[in-house]
Tab-separated table of C-alpha atoms and ligand atoms in Angstrom:
chain	number	residue	atom	x	y	z
N	193	UNK	CA	18.070	-10.918	-19.254
N	194	UNK	CA	17.516	-7.684	-21.184
N	195	UNK	CA	13.907	-6.758	-21.874
N	196	UNK	CA	12.767	-4.087	-24.299
N	197	UNK	CA	9.142	-2.927	-24.203
N	198	UNK	CA	8.374	-1.024	-27.381
N	199	UNK	CA	5.772	1.603	-28.340
N	200	UNK	CA	3.980	1.618	-25.003
N	201	UNK	CA	2.117	4.485	-23.356
N	202	UNK	CA	3.839	5.149	-20.051
N	203	UNK	CA	2.313	6.539	-16.857
N	204	UNK	CA	5.390	7.082	-14.714
N	205	UNK	CA	2.917	8.015	-13.011
N	206	UNK	CA	2.981	11.255	-15.054
N	207	UNK	CA	2.187	10.656	-18.726
N	208	UNK	CA	5.353	10.211	-20.821
N	209	UNK	CA	3.654	9.450	-24.133
N	210	UNK	CA	4.438	6.426	-26.317
N	211	UNK	CA	8.039	5.352	-25.755
N	212	UNK	CA	10.317	2.313	-25.498
N	213	UNK	CA	11.498	1.113	-22.070
N	214	UNK	CA	14.677	-0.922	-21.578
N	215	UNK	CA	15.132	-3.162	-18.533
N	216	UNK	CA	18.556	-4.556	-17.684
N	217	UNK	CA	18.946	-6.805	-14.670
N	218	UNK	CA	16.718	-5.346	-11.923
N	219	UNK	CA	16.585	-1.721	-13.048
N	220	UNK	CA	15.082	0.520	-15.694
N	221	UNK	CA	18.019	1.374	-17.961
N	222	UNK	CA	16.489	3.697	-20.562
N	223	UNK	CA	13.201	5.363	-21.540
N	224	UNK	CA	13.133	6.905	-25.012
N	225	UNK	CA	11.107	7.080	-28.184
N	226	UNK	CA	12.465	4.801	-30.950
N	227	UNK	CA	15.011	3.253	-28.620
N	228	UNK	CA	14.868	0.023	-30.601
N	229	UNK	CA	16.148	1.683	-33.784
N	230	UNK	CA	19.093	3.229	-31.879
N	231	UNK	CA	20.320	-0.085	-30.466
N	232	UNK	CA	23.533	-1.437	-31.950
N	233	UNK	CA	23.092	-4.894	-30.400
N	234	UNK	CA	21.332	-7.616	-32.418
N	235	UNK	CA	17.600	-8.051	-31.729
N	236	UNK	CA	18.196	-11.643	-30.632
N	237	UNK	CA	19.726	-10.626	-27.291
N	238	UNK	CA	16.531	-8.805	-26.270
N	239	UNK	CA	13.310	-10.188	-24.980
N	240	UNK	CA	11.143	-7.735	-26.935
N	241	UNK	CA	7.541	-6.978	-25.953
N	242	UNK	CA	5.245	-5.140	-28.341
N	243	UNK	CA	3.481	-2.523	-26.221
N	244	UNK	CA	1.083	-1.149	-28.833
N	245	UNK	CA	-2.429	-0.684	-27.435
N	246	UNK	CA	-1.120	-1.077	-23.909
N	247	UNK	CA	-0.124	1.059	-20.951
N	248	UNK	CA	2.861	0.715	-18.629
N	249	UNK	CA	2.749	1.825	-14.998
N	250	UNK	CA	4.931	1.251	-11.940
N	251	UNK	CA	4.285	-1.863	-9.853
N	252	UNK	CA	1.786	-1.020	-7.127
N	253	UNK	CA	3.008	-0.137	-3.611
N	254	UNK	CA	0.593	-1.479	-0.995
N	255	UNK	CA	1.257	0.282	2.314
N	256	UNK	CA	-0.870	-2.010	4.516
N	257	UNK	CA	-1.111	-5.799	4.247
N	258	UNK	CA	-1.627	-8.337	7.016
N	259	UNK	CA	0.827	-10.713	5.368
N	260	UNK	CA	0.693	-13.248	8.215
N	261	UNK	CA	-3.101	-12.923	8.475
N	262	UNK	CA	-5.153	-10.915	10.936
N	263	UNK	CA	-8.477	-10.954	12.673
N	264	UNK	CA	-9.354	-13.421	15.391
N	265	UNK	CA	-12.007	-11.176	16.945
N	266	UNK	CA	-14.478	-14.061	16.939
N	267	UNK	CA	-12.239	-16.694	18.538
N	268	UNK	CA	-9.276	-18.703	17.279
N	269	UNK	CA	-11.160	-20.157	14.299
N	270	UNK	CA	-11.615	-16.617	12.929
N	271	UNK	CA	-7.901	-15.883	12.513
N	272	UNK	CA	-7.485	-15.099	8.810
N	273	UNK	CA	-4.933	-16.973	6.670
N	274	UNK	CA	-1.497	-15.781	5.502
N	275	UNK	CA	-1.269	-14.181	2.082
N	276	UNK	CA	0.378	-15.979	-0.832
N	277	UNK	CA	2.696	-14.522	-3.473
N	278	UNK	CA	0.110	-14.487	-6.268
N	279	UNK	CA	-2.424	-12.660	-4.070
N	280	UNK	CA	-0.129	-9.680	-4.670
N	281	UNK	CA	1.284	-10.294	-8.127
N	282	UNK	CA	-2.046	-10.989	-9.842
N	283	UNK	CA	-3.066	-7.541	-8.616
N	284	UNK	CA	0.114	-5.836	-9.839
N	285	UNK	CA	1.462	-5.293	-6.310
N	286	UNK	CA	5.260	-5.584	-6.289
N	287	UNK	CA	6.048	-3.750	-3.025
N	288	UNK	CA	4.183	-4.063	0.239
N	289	UNK	CA	4.349	-3.215	3.929
N	290	UNK	CA	3.403	-6.057	6.278
N	291	UNK	CA	1.753	-5.305	9.624
N	292	UNK	CA	0.225	-7.016	12.627
N	293	UNK	CA	-3.275	-5.971	13.708
N	294	UNK	CA	-5.611	-6.514	16.641
N	295	UNK	CA	-3.817	-9.662	17.739
N	296	UNK	CA	-0.176	-9.275	18.777
N	297	UNK	CA	-0.262	-12.315	21.054
N	298	UNK	CA	-0.757	-15.250	18.692
N	299	UNK	CA	0.675	-13.149	15.826
N	300	UNK	CA	4.249	-12.038	16.434
N	301	UNK	CA	6.714	-9.597	14.934
N	302	UNK	CA	9.211	-12.449	14.471
N	303	UNK	CA	6.694	-14.318	12.336
N	304	UNK	CA	5.902	-11.101	10.437
N	305	UNK	CA	9.593	-10.581	9.613
N	306	UNK	CA	9.980	-14.226	8.537
N	307	UNK	CA	6.964	-13.960	6.201
N	308	UNK	CA	8.286	-10.684	4.761
N	309	UNK	CA	11.623	-12.371	4.036
N	310	UNK	CA	9.783	-15.314	2.442
N	311	UNK	CA	7.829	-13.023	0.104
N	312	UNK	CA	11.059	-11.197	-0.761
N	313	UNK	CA	12.702	-14.521	-1.673
N	314	UNK	CA	9.670	-15.370	-3.820
N	315	UNK	CA	10.031	-12.100	-5.761
N	316	UNK	CA	8.391	-9.118	-4.044
N	317	UNK	CA	9.966	-6.132	-2.281
N	318	UNK	CA	8.769	-6.187	1.310
N	319	UNK	CA	8.898	-3.949	4.366
N	320	UNK	CA	7.188	-4.111	7.775
N	321	UNK	CA	6.055	-1.972	10.671
N	322	UNK	CA	6.956	-2.835	14.235
N	323	UNK	CA	4.217	-2.631	16.900
N	324	UNK	CA	0.544	-3.452	16.401
N	325	UNK	CA	-2.877	-1.981	17.330
N	326	UNK	CA	-1.884	-1.558	20.951
N	327	UNK	CA	0.438	0.648	22.996
N	328	UNK	CA	2.825	0.160	24.755
N	329	UNK	CA	4.140	-1.223	21.476
N	330	UNK	CA	5.239	-4.802	20.985
N	331	UNK	CA	8.809	-4.743	19.694
N	332	UNK	CA	11.536	-7.230	18.740
N	333	UNK	CA	14.336	-5.323	20.497
N	334	UNK	CA	13.933	-3.075	23.548
N	335	UNK	CA	11.958	-0.278	21.932
N	336	UNK	CA	10.512	1.164	18.718
N	337	UNK	CA	13.563	3.315	17.950
N	338	UNK	CA	15.939	0.346	18.126
N	339	UNK	CA	13.612	-1.809	15.984
N	340	UNK	CA	13.519	0.776	13.187
N	341	UNK	CA	17.242	1.548	13.294
N	342	UNK	CA	18.574	-1.993	13.643
N	343	UNK	CA	16.103	-4.225	11.790
N	344	UNK	CA	16.284	-3.602	8.041
N	345	UNK	CA	12.686	-4.404	7.155
N	346	UNK	CA	11.073	-2.117	9.748
N	347	UNK	CA	10.237	1.315	8.280
N	348	UNK	CA	7.754	2.549	10.900
N	349	UNK	CA	5.244	1.467	13.515
N	350	UNK	CA	1.624	0.432	13.224
N	351	UNK	CA	-1.087	0.127	12.534
N	352	UNK	CA	-1.668	1.801	15.931
N	353	UNK	CA	-5.432	1.899	16.567
N	354	UNK	CA	-7.384	5.005	17.556
N	355	UNK	CA	-11.134	5.731	17.647
N	356	UNK	CA	-11.840	2.007	18.026
N	357	UNK	CA	-13.113	-0.255	20.808
N	358	UNK	CA	-10.164	-2.559	20.004
N	359	UNK	CA	-7.560	0.190	20.561
N	360	UNK	CA	-5.643	0.839	23.807
N	361	UNK	CA	-7.936	3.849	24.440
N	362	UNK	CA	-4.902	6.092	24.149
N	363	UNK	CA	-4.138	9.546	25.424
N	364	UNK	CA	-2.454	11.854	22.941
N	365	UNK	CA	0.663	11.917	25.156
N	366	UNK	CA	1.164	8.154	24.565
N	367	UNK	CA	0.800	8.690	20.836
N	368	UNK	CA	3.254	11.610	20.902
N	369	UNK	CA	5.827	9.484	22.717
N	370	UNK	CA	5.683	6.549	20.320
N	371	UNK	CA	5.667	8.901	17.321
N	372	UNK	CA	8.836	10.589	18.541
N	373	UNK	CA	10.480	7.187	19.056
N	374	UNK	CA	9.570	6.203	15.486
N	375	UNK	CA	10.667	9.570	14.136
N	376	UNK	CA	14.133	9.380	15.685
N	377	UNK	CA	14.462	5.771	14.514
N	378	UNK	CA	13.615	6.884	10.982
N	379	UNK	CA	16.021	9.823	11.041
N	380	UNK	CA	18.982	7.776	12.205
N	381	UNK	CA	18.371	4.894	9.789
N	382	UNK	CA	17.289	7.012	6.788
N	383	UNK	CA	13.839	5.437	6.777
N	384	UNK	CA	10.318	6.872	6.946
N	385	UNK	CA	9.879	6.282	10.685
N	386	UNK	CA	6.175	6.877	10.145
N	387	UNK	CA	3.258	5.972	12.427
N	388	UNK	CA	0.547	4.084	10.563
N	389	UNK	CA	-2.770	4.815	12.286
N	390	UNK	CA	-5.792	2.512	12.134
N	391	UNK	CA	-8.822	4.798	12.474
N	392	UNK	CA	-11.896	2.974	13.769
N	393	UNK	CA	-15.527	3.996	13.541
N	394	UNK	CA	-15.946	5.936	16.796
N	395	UNK	CA	-17.069	9.582	16.717
N	396	UNK	CA	-13.688	10.812	17.957
N	397	UNK	CA	-12.333	10.228	14.407
N	398	UNK	CA	-9.002	12.121	14.056
N	399	UNK	CA	-9.267	14.216	17.249
N	400	UNK	CA	-6.389	12.378	18.920
N	401	UNK	CA	-4.088	13.087	15.963
N	402	UNK	CA	-4.964	16.790	15.930
N	403	UNK	CA	-4.346	16.891	19.677
N	404	UNK	CA	-0.960	15.167	19.295
N	405	UNK	CA	0.119	17.649	16.617
N	406	UNK	CA	-1.063	20.692	18.585
N	407	UNK	CA	0.587	19.654	21.850
N	408	UNK	CA	3.907	18.441	20.432
N	409	UNK	CA	6.699	19.490	18.090
N	410	UNK	CA	5.858	16.653	15.689
N	411	UNK	CA	5.039	17.474	12.042
N	412	UNK	CA	1.640	16.441	10.674
N	413	UNK	CA	3.396	14.095	8.210
N	414	UNK	CA	4.559	11.931	11.125
N	415	UNK	CA	1.159	10.197	11.093
N	416	UNK	CA	-0.402	8.189	8.273
N	417	UNK	CA	-4.069	7.481	9.070
N	418	UNK	CA	-5.852	4.718	7.158
N	419	UNK	CA	-9.465	3.505	6.631
N	420	UNK	CA	-10.458	7.150	6.038
N	421	UNK	CA	-13.196	6.096	3.568
N	422	UNK	CA	-15.080	4.374	6.417
N	423	UNK	CA	-17.913	6.943	6.177
N	424	UNK	CA	-18.633	10.408	4.779
N	425	UNK	CA	-17.909	12.180	8.085
N	426	UNK	CA	-14.477	10.560	8.328
N	427	UNK	CA	-13.705	11.414	4.681
N	428	UNK	CA	-14.505	15.059	5.465
N	429	UNK	CA	-12.365	14.888	8.625
N	430	UNK	CA	-9.621	13.406	6.415
N	431	UNK	CA	-9.858	16.333	4.005
N	432	UNK	CA	-9.448	18.755	6.931
N	433	UNK	CA	-6.390	16.751	8.080
N	434	UNK	CA	-4.971	16.774	4.535
N	435	UNK	CA	-5.526	20.530	4.198
N	436	UNK	CA	-3.225	20.870	7.205
N	437	UNK	CA	-0.580	18.969	5.209
N	438	UNK	CA	-1.279	15.392	6.389
N	439	UNK	CA	-1.464	12.158	4.435
N	440	UNK	CA	-4.674	10.109	4.219
N	441	UNK	CA	-5.162	6.540	3.062
N	442	UNK	CA	-8.258	4.763	1.750
N	443	UNK	CA	-8.870	1.041	2.195
N	444	UNK	CA	-9.828	-0.903	-0.923
N	445	UNK	CA	-10.954	-4.192	0.712
N	446	UNK	CA	-14.646	-3.960	1.476
N	447	UNK	CA	-17.942	-5.821	1.343
N	448	UNK	CA	-21.550	-5.015	0.547
N	449	UNK	CA	-22.543	-4.633	4.193
N	450	UNK	CA	-19.872	-2.001	4.834
N	451	UNK	CA	-21.018	-0.082	1.747
N	452	UNK	CA	-24.678	-0.363	2.786
N	453	UNK	CA	-23.697	1.076	6.167
N	454	UNK	CA	-22.100	4.137	4.613
N	455	UNK	CA	-18.558	3.232	3.628
N	456	UNK	CA	-17.373	5.163	0.590
N	457	UNK	CA	-15.569	3.096	-2.048
N	458	UNK	CA	-11.843	3.919	-1.987
N	459	UNK	CA	-11.960	4.928	-5.667
N	460	UNK	CA	-14.896	7.236	-4.951
N	461	UNK	CA	-13.133	8.763	-1.929
N	462	UNK	CA	-10.036	9.360	-4.070
N	463	UNK	CA	-12.106	11.149	-6.734
N	464	UNK	CA	-13.944	13.161	-4.074
N	465	UNK	CA	-10.778	14.331	-2.280
N	466	UNK	CA	-9.052	15.281	-5.541
N	467	UNK	CA	-12.107	17.385	-6.443
N	468	UNK	CA	-11.859	19.049	-3.004
N	469	UNK	CA	-8.323	20.125	-3.912
N	470	UNK	CA	-6.240	17.640	-1.928
N	471	UNK	CA	-2.957	17.019	-3.817
N	472	UNK	CA	-2.415	13.406	-4.890
N	473	UNK	CA	0.950	13.422	-3.077
N	474	UNK	CA	-1.096	13.269	0.173
N	475	UNK	CA	-3.591	10.638	-1.048
N	476	UNK	CA	-3.000	6.899	-1.130
N	477	UNK	CA	-4.984	3.688	-1.354
N	478	UNK	CA	-3.978	0.412	0.323
N	479	UNK	CA	-5.585	-3.024	0.339
N	480	UNK	CA	-5.635	-4.012	4.039
N	481	UNK	CA	-5.108	-7.437	2.465
N	482	UNK	CA	-5.777	-10.534	4.602
N	483	UNK	CA	-7.322	-8.412	7.338
N	484	UNK	CA	-10.550	-9.694	8.760
N	485	UNK	CA	-13.515	-7.594	7.723
N	486	UNK	CA	-15.461	-8.056	10.957
N	487	UNK	CA	-19.097	-7.114	11.209
N	488	UNK	CA	-20.112	-6.079	14.756
N	489	UNK	CA	-23.627	-5.516	16.058
N	490	UNK	CA	-24.609	-2.487	18.172
N	491	UNK	CA	-23.199	-4.137	21.305
N	492	UNK	CA	-19.790	-4.767	19.777
N	493	UNK	CA	-20.515	-8.484	19.300
N	494	UNK	CA	-19.015	-10.088	16.207
N	495	UNK	CA	-21.741	-11.253	13.829
N	496	UNK	CA	-19.841	-11.796	10.553
N	497	UNK	CA	-16.335	-12.128	9.111
N	498	UNK	CA	-14.740	-11.846	5.681
N	499	UNK	CA	-11.130	-11.546	4.486
N	500	UNK	CA	-9.500	-8.543	2.792
N	501	UNK	CA	-7.854	-9.053	-0.605
N	502	UNK	CA	-4.603	-7.509	-1.874
N	503	UNK	CA	-6.024	-7.623	-5.409
N	504	UNK	CA	-8.710	-5.114	-4.411
N	505	UNK	CA	-6.025	-2.416	-4.745
N	506	UNK	CA	-5.742	-2.892	-8.512
N	507	UNK	CA	-9.524	-3.148	-8.859
N	508	UNK	CA	-9.841	0.211	-7.080
N	509	UNK	CA	-7.335	1.731	-9.520
N	510	UNK	CA	-9.442	0.453	-12.456
N	511	UNK	CA	-12.608	1.724	-10.802
N	512	UNK	CA	-11.121	5.166	-10.129
N	513	UNK	CA	-10.243	5.626	-13.811
N	514	UNK	CA	-13.145	3.824	-15.512
N	515	UNK	CA	-16.060	4.684	-13.178
N	516	UNK	CA	-15.071	7.783	-11.206
N	517	UNK	CA	-13.218	9.632	-14.002
N	518	UNK	CA	-10.011	10.116	-12.043
N	519	UNK	CA	-7.258	11.047	-14.522
N	520	UNK	CA	-5.034	8.010	-15.111
N	521	UNK	CA	-1.841	9.689	-13.875
N	522	UNK	CA	-3.480	10.670	-10.569
N	523	UNK	CA	-5.076	7.258	-9.982
N	524	UNK	CA	-1.741	5.563	-10.702
N	525	UNK	CA	0.120	8.004	-8.415
N	526	UNK	CA	-2.174	7.148	-5.480
N	527	UNK	CA	-1.038	3.503	-5.538
N	528	UNK	CA	2.582	4.006	-6.645
N	529	UNK	CA	4.542	7.221	-6.148
N	530	UNK	CA	2.479	8.706	-3.299
N	531	UNK	CA	2.900	5.711	-0.958
N	532	UNK	CA	6.521	5.162	-2.089
N	533	UNK	CA	7.422	8.774	-1.305
N	534	UNK	CA	5.835	8.895	2.133
N	535	UNK	CA	7.481	5.549	2.963
N	536	UNK	CA	10.789	6.976	1.662
N	537	UNK	CA	11.232	4.139	-0.864
N	538	UNK	CA	13.191	6.121	-3.444
N	539	UNK	CA	13.498	3.405	-6.103
N	540	UNK	CA	9.852	2.365	-5.918
N	541	UNK	CA	6.575	3.606	-7.361
N	542	UNK	CA	8.002	5.365	-10.428
N	543	UNK	CA	9.188	4.660	-13.943
N	544	UNK	CA	12.464	6.469	-14.370
N	545	UNK	CA	16.015	5.533	-15.295
N	546	UNK	CA	17.683	3.846	-12.320
N	547	UNK	CA	14.418	2.953	-10.555
N	548	UNK	CA	13.655	-0.686	-9.799
N	549	UNK	CA	12.057	-2.486	-12.750
N	550	UNK	CA	8.727	-3.060	-10.965
N	551	UNK	CA	6.245	-2.727	-13.793
N	552	UNK	CA	2.668	-3.466	-14.784
N	553	UNK	CA	1.489	-3.763	-18.387
N	554	UNK	CA	-2.268	-3.455	-18.912
N	555	UNK	CA	-4.658	-3.008	-21.819
N	556	UNK	CA	-5.314	0.624	-22.666
N	557	UNK	CA	-9.095	0.456	-22.808
N	558	UNK	CA	-10.167	-1.498	-19.707
N	559	UNK	CA	-6.825	-1.636	-17.854
N	560	UNK	CA	-6.888	-5.432	-17.815
N	561	UNK	CA	-3.683	-6.593	-16.178
N	562	UNK	CA	-1.434	-8.526	-18.570
N	563	UNK	CA	2.137	-8.591	-17.299
N	564	UNK	CA	3.852	-7.869	-14.011
N	565	UNK	CA	7.597	-7.442	-13.508
N	566	UNK	CA	9.185	-7.291	-10.062
N	567	UNK	CA	12.850	-6.265	-9.913
N	568	UNK	CA	13.134	-7.084	-13.613
N	569	UNK	CA	11.663	-10.565	-13.346
N	570	UNK	CA	8.402	-11.446	-15.082
N	571	UNK	CA	5.988	-12.928	-12.506
N	572	UNK	CA	2.708	-12.577	-14.420
N	573	UNK	CA	2.277	-13.040	-18.172
N	574	UNK	CA	-0.949	-12.855	-20.204
N	575	UNK	CA	-2.783	-12.282	-16.914
N	576	UNK	CA	-1.587	-15.592	-15.428
N	577	UNK	CA	0.926	-16.176	-12.649
N	578	UNK	CA	4.021	-17.784	-14.185
N	579	UNK	CA	5.838	-17.662	-10.835
N	580	UNK	CA	4.030	-19.019	-7.797
N	581	UNK	CA	4.718	-18.985	-4.073
N	582	UNK	CA	6.437	-21.938	-2.436
N	583	UNK	CA	3.164	-23.575	-1.327
N	584	UNK	CA	0.870	-22.488	-4.174
K	299	LIG	ZN1	-6.823	-1.338	10.400
């Protein structure tokens, strides 16, 4: 199938103006103005899409999704369900990183890998992290380094929890050791080898990360802390971390109680950090999809539970542009090229010749999602899923 999208405004994520985009097989083959008029082949061999009044952006890269479900902090009946294909595609997500969470006993890395392969078969591009909240890390092979080098889908470790009553109450030396194992695994296999860090709500915030950087030879980019929009103090600590060259990630799944308690919306945090001078290459948003959103009382007892949604990532992109006045190219970068680059996914998160044809078409005015392509295949058309998961 050859698809030609004509006269569409492209955010690659940088603004390319109104151009035509040609997709052949799974890749972007050409991006040019008036491409249609230069084609010698008859129109009938193309699936042509009129892009006037619409915008084209890369498929979203979601760096943290509990694809096999998460939670369980309130007993077995509170384990959250697995995600389904359309949870991602209806929110324009075409690439994601699956992780375990608090529970690495009833949730396993084998199951995580199987689910990632299933989603890949159904149409997405999927990766995973080895390990979980706790250290010593759960692994499939003997250690973190071997997992990252020898198992294709593993690109790093995490989310390792710090500043949280559910973490392993780590010392920085333990964090340094696992980070070096991930780093070497990444170097040898040509992958990111990054350590995804779940930052909880304790006052220690990012202290452990600063300590690990100061006391080791590890670069600041070795760590990728998430949930930084948890409260204003953590956002400010995140800005300090970013000014030292580190990445920070904001979580888009939320609920009213979290916001009432001081959580900053991810779109708001993105706008705020950009205004404070943090480059977008160090700022990302992720959905934390299918995580539990547990509500604890002052004694750490679970009193409520909701489920994170992958689609919240696209809603945060809309909100950033339409409500928080983030320039379109920067908002798009935070959910496409920035996460793709730090995860070392060279063909993802960008619209350029040779990149994977992972694309989202949306209306220009309100950014309503219309079509989603993943590796050249149309999965969503006119806002509806035309390809569904095996059990949807
Ligand atoms: Zn987390």
